[in-house]
Amino acid sequence: MLMFGGMQLLLSFIPGFHDMAWLSVVAAIMSFSYAFIGLGLGLANTISNGVIKGSITGVPMKTPVAKVWRVSQAIGDIAFAYPYSLILLEIQDTLKSPPAENKTMKKASIISIMVTTFFYLCCGCFGYAAFGSDAPGNLLTGFGFYEPYWLIDFANACIILHLLGGYQVYSQPIYQFADRYFAERYPGSGFVNDFHTVKVPLLPAYRVNLLRVCFRTLYVASTTAVALFFPYFNEVLALLGALNFWPLAIYFPVEMYFIQRKVPRWSTRWVVLQGFSAVCLLVSAFALVGSVQGVISQKIG
């Protein structure tokens, strides 16, 4: 984890989205690679078993309360599965027209959702069919598979490279927000606004901003510390999904839609969308409570 944090610290000095297209492409290729490997191994293991393991009710638990907690954590994991709304607008800002940016982004979103859903369903279903109640939270790094060793090692390397790029893609909006906020609040500060040229042998000159160095270093260090303190894959993903899903994927888009389309209050469309938002809020709250319980029980246990 410390090595991963160190790599993220170096990558965090990429100025913005426009300069990290190569990293995003590498991360996407790695994602497809380990997804195909997981899908193939799950299918092969199911065929070799000669039986589909698991049941329609899922993993049995000792008590009904434990089952409720596990269901709430699963909902949080599902909420985390489609977090691209966090960066949708930032990516759309990098597109060029014609065609219109929103049309291109809509087409890209539809394709990406279909492809992502396909892999989620296939890997999840075949993994559960292969291992049943013993299926780990992460089929590859959770040691669901052991052989062939070289393929598992390659898949795990792909996961690491994918996470290196994914971390940066989802951190860029935070970095850019911090840059804009401090620049507007302290327009005359040299620490905030001045850039200094640094020359490293065998590398091109790089412009360094002291605020970016301090803020991004502190950000990476804090996330690495949290990861070291809570090294629980599914529980932490569920917690993050529960926290992010309703405000960023539901509430703000719905409110922006109301303003953009000038939807009148108490109209049928307004009531339906507000009801949808309220239901998603309740689901997110349910997932949040279960996720917190999962993290605490893992830490205590």
Short mmCIF file of N, CA, C and O in Angstrom, two decimals, residues 117-179:
data_model
loop_
_atom_site.label_atom_id
_atom_site.label_comp_id
_atom_site.label_asym_id
_atom_site.label_seq_id
_atom_site.Cartn_x
_atom_site.Cartn_y
_atom_site.Cartn_z
N THR A 117 -21.88 -3.26 -17.46
CA THR A 117 -22.90 -4.15 -16.91
C THR A 117 -22.68 -5.58 -17.36
O THR A 117 -22.85 -6.53 -16.58
N PHE A 118 -22.29 -5.76 -18.61
CA PHE A 118 -22.02 -7.10 -19.13
C PHE A 118 -20.93 -7.79 -18.30
O PHE A 118 -21.08 -8.94 -17.87
N PHE A 119 -19.83 -7.08 -18.06
CA PHE A 119 -18.73 -7.68 -17.31
C PHE A 119 -19.11 -7.91 -15.84
O PHE A 119 -18.75 -8.93 -15.24
N TYR A 120 -19.82 -6.95 -15.24
CA TYR A 120 -20.24 -7.13 -13.85
C TYR A 120 -21.10 -8.37 -13.70
O TYR A 120 -20.90 -9.19 -12.80
N LEU A 121 -22.10 -8.50 -14.57
CA LEU A 121 -23.01 -9.64 -14.47
C LEU A 121 -22.30 -10.96 -14.73
O LEU A 121 -22.48 -11.94 -14.01
N CYS A 122 -21.46 -10.99 -15.77
CA CYS A 122 -20.77 -12.24 -16.12
C CYS A 122 -19.78 -12.65 -15.05
O CYS A 122 -19.77 -13.82 -14.61
N CYS A 123 -18.95 -11.70 -14.61
CA CYS A 123 -17.95 -12.06 -13.58
C CYS A 123 -18.64 -12.42 -12.27
O CYS A 123 -18.26 -13.39 -11.59
N GLY A 124 -19.68 -11.66 -11.89
CA GLY A 124 -20.38 -11.95 -10.65
C GLY A 124 -21.11 -13.28 -10.69
O GLY A 124 -21.01 -14.09 -9.77
N CYS A 125 -21.85 -13.52 -11.77
CA CYS A 125 -22.64 -14.76 -11.88
C CYS A 125 -21.75 -15.99 -12.02
O CYS A 125 -21.96 -17.00 -11.33
N PHE A 126 -20.75 -15.93 -12.89
CA PHE A 126 -19.88 -17.09 -13.07
C PHE A 126 -19.01 -17.31 -11.84
O PHE A 126 -18.69 -18.46 -11.48
N GLY A 127 -18.59 -16.23 -11.18
CA GLY A 127 -17.82 -16.39 -9.95
C GLY A 127 -18.63 -17.05 -8.86
O GLY A 127 -18.14 -17.94 -8.14
N TYR A 128 -19.90 -16.65 -8.72
CA TYR A 128 -20.76 -17.26 -7.70
C TYR A 128 -21.10 -18.70 -8.09
O TYR A 128 -21.17 -19.58 -7.23
N ALA A 129 -21.30 -18.92 -9.39
CA ALA A 129 -21.58 -20.29 -9.84
C ALA A 129 -20.38 -21.21 -9.60
O ALA A 129 -20.54 -22.40 -9.33
N ALA A 130 -19.17 -20.65 -9.68
CA ALA A 130 -17.96 -21.46 -9.50
C ALA A 130 -17.66 -21.75 -8.04
O ALA A 130 -17.21 -22.85 -7.69
N PHE A 131 -17.91 -20.78 -7.14
CA PHE A 131 -17.50 -20.93 -5.74
C PHE A 131 -18.66 -20.97 -4.75
O PHE A 131 -18.47 -21.35 -3.60
N GLY A 132 -19.84 -20.53 -5.18
CA GLY A 132 -20.99 -20.54 -4.28
C GLY A 132 -20.77 -19.62 -3.08
O GLY A 132 -20.28 -18.50 -3.22
N SER A 133 -21.10 -20.11 -1.90
CA SER A 133 -20.98 -19.30 -0.69
C SER A 133 -19.54 -18.99 -0.32
O SER A 133 -19.28 -18.14 0.54
N ASP A 134 -18.58 -19.71 -0.93
CA ASP A 134 -17.16 -19.47 -0.64
C ASP A 134 -16.55 -18.43 -1.57
O ASP A 134 -15.33 -18.19 -1.52
N ALA A 135 -17.36 -17.82 -2.42
CA ALA A 135 -16.84 -16.82 -3.36
C ALA A 135 -16.28 -15.62 -2.59
O ALA A 135 -16.96 -15.06 -1.73
N PRO A 136 -15.02 -15.23 -2.85
CA PRO A 136 -14.44 -14.07 -2.15
C PRO A 136 -14.97 -12.76 -2.72
O PRO A 136 -15.59 -12.73 -3.79
N GLY A 137 -14.73 -11.69 -1.99
CA GLY A 137 -15.18 -10.38 -2.47
C GLY A 137 -14.52 -9.98 -3.77
O GLY A 137 -15.12 -9.32 -4.61
N ASN A 138 -13.27 -10.38 -3.94
CA ASN A 138 -12.54 -10.11 -5.17
C ASN A 138 -11.98 -11.44 -5.68
O ASN A 138 -11.13 -12.04 -5.03
N LEU A 139 -12.50 -11.90 -6.81
CA LEU A 139 -12.16 -13.26 -7.28
C LEU A 139 -10.66 -13.45 -7.51
O LEU A 139 -10.14 -14.55 -7.34
N LEU A 140 -9.97 -12.41 -7.94
CA LEU A 140 -8.55 -12.56 -8.28
C LEU A 140 -7.65 -12.30 -7.09
O LEU A 140 -6.85 -13.16 -6.70
N THR A 141 -7.77 -11.13 -6.47
CA THR A 141 -6.91 -10.83 -5.32
C THR A 141 -7.43 -11.47 -4.04
O THR A 141 -6.71 -11.54 -3.05
N GLY A 142 -8.69 -11.93 -4.04
CA GLY A 142 -9.23 -12.62 -2.87
C GLY A 142 -8.93 -14.10 -2.87
O GLY A 142 -9.47 -14.84 -2.06
N PHE A 143 -8.07 -14.54 -3.80
CA PHE A 143 -7.63 -15.93 -3.90
C PHE A 143 -8.78 -16.90 -4.15
O PHE A 143 -8.81 -18.01 -3.64
N GLY A 144 -9.73 -16.43 -4.98
CA GLY A 144 -10.74 -17.37 -5.44
C GLY A 144 -10.12 -18.36 -6.40
O GLY A 144 -10.49 -19.53 -6.44
N PHE A 145 -9.13 -17.86 -7.16
CA PHE A 145 -8.40 -18.74 -8.09
C PHE A 145 -6.94 -18.83 -7.66
O PHE A 145 -6.37 -17.86 -7.16
N TYR A 146 -6.34 -20.00 -7.87
CA TYR A 146 -4.93 -20.19 -7.58
C TYR A 146 -4.14 -20.58 -8.83
O TYR A 146 -2.94 -20.34 -8.91
N GLU A 147 -4.79 -21.20 -9.78
CA GLU A 147 -4.10 -21.67 -10.99
C GLU A 147 -4.86 -21.22 -12.22
O GLU A 147 -6.08 -21.08 -12.19
N PRO A 148 -4.17 -21.00 -13.35
CA PRO A 148 -2.71 -21.02 -13.50
C PRO A 148 -2.07 -19.79 -12.85
O PRO A 148 -2.57 -18.68 -12.99
N TYR A 149 -0.97 -20.03 -12.14
CA TYR A 149 -0.35 -18.98 -11.35
C TYR A 149 0.06 -17.78 -12.20
O TYR A 149 -0.15 -16.62 -11.80
N TRP A 150 0.65 -18.03 -13.36
CA TRP A 150 1.14 -16.93 -14.19
C TRP A 150 -0.01 -16.05 -14.66
O TRP A 150 0.13 -14.82 -14.72
N LEU A 151 -1.16 -16.66 -14.95
CA LEU A 151 -2.30 -15.88 -15.41
C LEU A 151 -2.90 -15.05 -14.27
O LEU A 151 -3.28 -13.90 -14.46
N ILE A 152 -2.95 -15.64 -13.07
CA ILE A 152 -3.46 -14.90 -11.91
C ILE A 152 -2.54 -13.74 -11.58
O ILE A 152 -2.98 -12.62 -11.28
N ASP A 153 -1.22 -13.98 -11.65
CA ASP A 153 -0.26 -12.89 -11.39
C ASP A 153 -0.42 -11.78 -12.42
O ASP A 153 -0.37 -10.58 -12.07
N PHE A 154 -0.59 -12.15 -13.67
CA PHE A 154 -0.78 -11.14 -14.72
C PHE A 154 -2.06 -10.35 -14.49
O PHE A 154 -2.08 -9.13 -14.63
N ALA A 155 -3.13 -11.05 -14.10
CA ALA A 155 -4.40 -10.37 -13.85
C ALA A 155 -4.28 -9.40 -12.67
O ALA A 155 -4.80 -8.29 -12.72
N ASN A 156 -3.58 -9.82 -11.62
CA ASN A 156 -3.41 -8.93 -10.47
C ASN A 156 -2.54 -7.73 -10.81
O ASN A 156 -2.76 -6.62 -10.30
N ALA A 157 -1.55 -7.93 -11.68
CA ALA A 157 -0.75 -6.79 -12.16
C ALA A 157 -1.64 -5.82 -12.95
O ALA A 157 -1.50 -4.59 -12.82
N CYS A 158 -2.56 -6.36 -13.74
CA CYS A 158 -3.50 -5.52 -14.48
C CYS A 158 -4.39 -4.72 -13.52
O CYS A 158 -4.69 -3.55 -13.78
N ILE A 159 -4.80 -5.37 -12.43
CA ILE A 159 -5.63 -4.68 -11.44
C ILE A 159 -4.87 -3.50 -10.85
O ILE A 159 -5.41 -2.39 -10.70
N ILE A 160 -3.61 -3.71 -10.50
CA ILE A 160 -2.81 -2.64 -9.91
C ILE A 160 -2.67 -1.47 -10.88
O ILE A 160 -2.84 -0.30 -10.51
N LEU A 161 -2.34 -1.78 -12.14
CA LEU A 161 -2.20 -0.71 -13.14
C LEU A 161 -3.52 0.00 -13.38
O LEU A 161 -3.55 1.23 -13.57
N HIS A 162 -4.62 -0.75 -13.38
CA HIS A 162 -5.93 -0.12 -13.55
C HIS A 162 -6.23 0.83 -12.38
O HIS A 162 -6.73 1.94 -12.58
N LEU A 163 -5.93 0.39 -11.16
CA LEU A 163 -6.20 1.23 -10.00
C LEU A 163 -5.30 2.46 -9.96
O LEU A 163 -5.72 3.52 -9.48
N LEU A 164 -4.08 2.34 -10.48
CA LEU A 164 -3.21 3.51 -10.57
C LEU A 164 -3.85 4.60 -11.42
O LEU A 164 -3.88 5.77 -11.05
N GLY A 165 -4.40 4.18 -12.58
CA GLY A 165 -5.06 5.16 -13.44
C GLY A 165 -6.40 5.60 -12.90
O GLY A 165 -6.74 6.79 -12.96
N GLY A 166 -7.18 4.66 -12.35
CA GLY A 166 -8.49 5.01 -11.82
C GLY A 166 -8.42 5.99 -10.67
O GLY A 166 -9.24 6.91 -10.57
N TYR A 167 -7.44 5.82 -9.80
CA TYR A 167 -7.25 6.75 -8.69
C TYR A 167 -7.06 8.16 -9.19
O TYR A 167 -7.66 9.11 -8.68
N GLN A 168 -6.22 8.30 -10.21
CA GLN A 168 -5.95 9.64 -10.74
C GLN A 168 -7.17 10.24 -11.44
O GLN A 168 -7.45 11.44 -11.28
N VAL A 169 -7.89 9.43 -12.20
CA VAL A 169 -9.05 9.94 -12.91
C VAL A 169 -10.08 10.49 -11.93
O VAL A 169 -10.66 11.55 -12.14
N TYR A 170 -10.31 9.77 -10.84
CA TYR A 170 -11.32 10.20 -9.88
C TYR A 170 -10.80 11.24 -8.89
O TYR A 170 -11.60 11.87 -8.19
N SER A 171 -9.49 11.43 -8.83
CA SER A 171 -8.93 12.47 -7.96
C SER A 171 -8.81 13.81 -8.66
O SER A 171 -8.76 14.86 -8.00
N GLN A 172 -8.75 13.81 -9.98
CA GLN A 172 -8.56 15.06 -10.72
C GLN A 172 -9.62 16.11 -10.41
O GLN A 172 -9.29 17.29 -10.27
N PRO A 173 -10.93 15.77 -10.33
CA PRO A 173 -11.91 16.80 -9.97
C PRO A 173 -11.62 17.46 -8.63
O PRO A 173 -11.84 18.66 -8.46
N ILE A 174 -11.13 16.67 -7.66
CA ILE A 174 -10.79 17.24 -6.35
C ILE A 174 -9.60 18.18 -6.48
O ILE A 174 -9.59 19.28 -5.91
N TYR A 175 -8.59 17.76 -7.23
CA TYR A 175 -7.43 18.61 -7.43
C TYR A 175 -7.82 19.92 -8.12
O TYR A 175 -7.39 21.01 -7.72
N GLN A 176 -8.62 19.83 -9.16
CA GLN A 176 -9.00 21.02 -9.91
C GLN A 176 -9.88 21.94 -9.08
O GLN A 176 -9.76 23.17 -9.17
N PHE A 177 -10.76 21.36 -8.26
CA PHE A 177 -11.58 22.18 -7.38
C PHE A 177 -10.71 22.95 -6.39
O PHE A 177 -10.92 24.14 -6.13
N ALA A 178 -9.72 22.26 -5.81
CA ALA A 178 -8.83 22.92 -4.86
C ALA A 178 -8.02 24.04 -5.53
O ALA A 178 -7.86 25.13 -4.96
N ASP A 179 -7.55 23.78 -6.75
CA ASP A 179 -6.79 24.81 -7.47
C ASP A 179 -7.65 26.06 -7.71
O ASP A 179 -7.20 27.19 -7.48
#
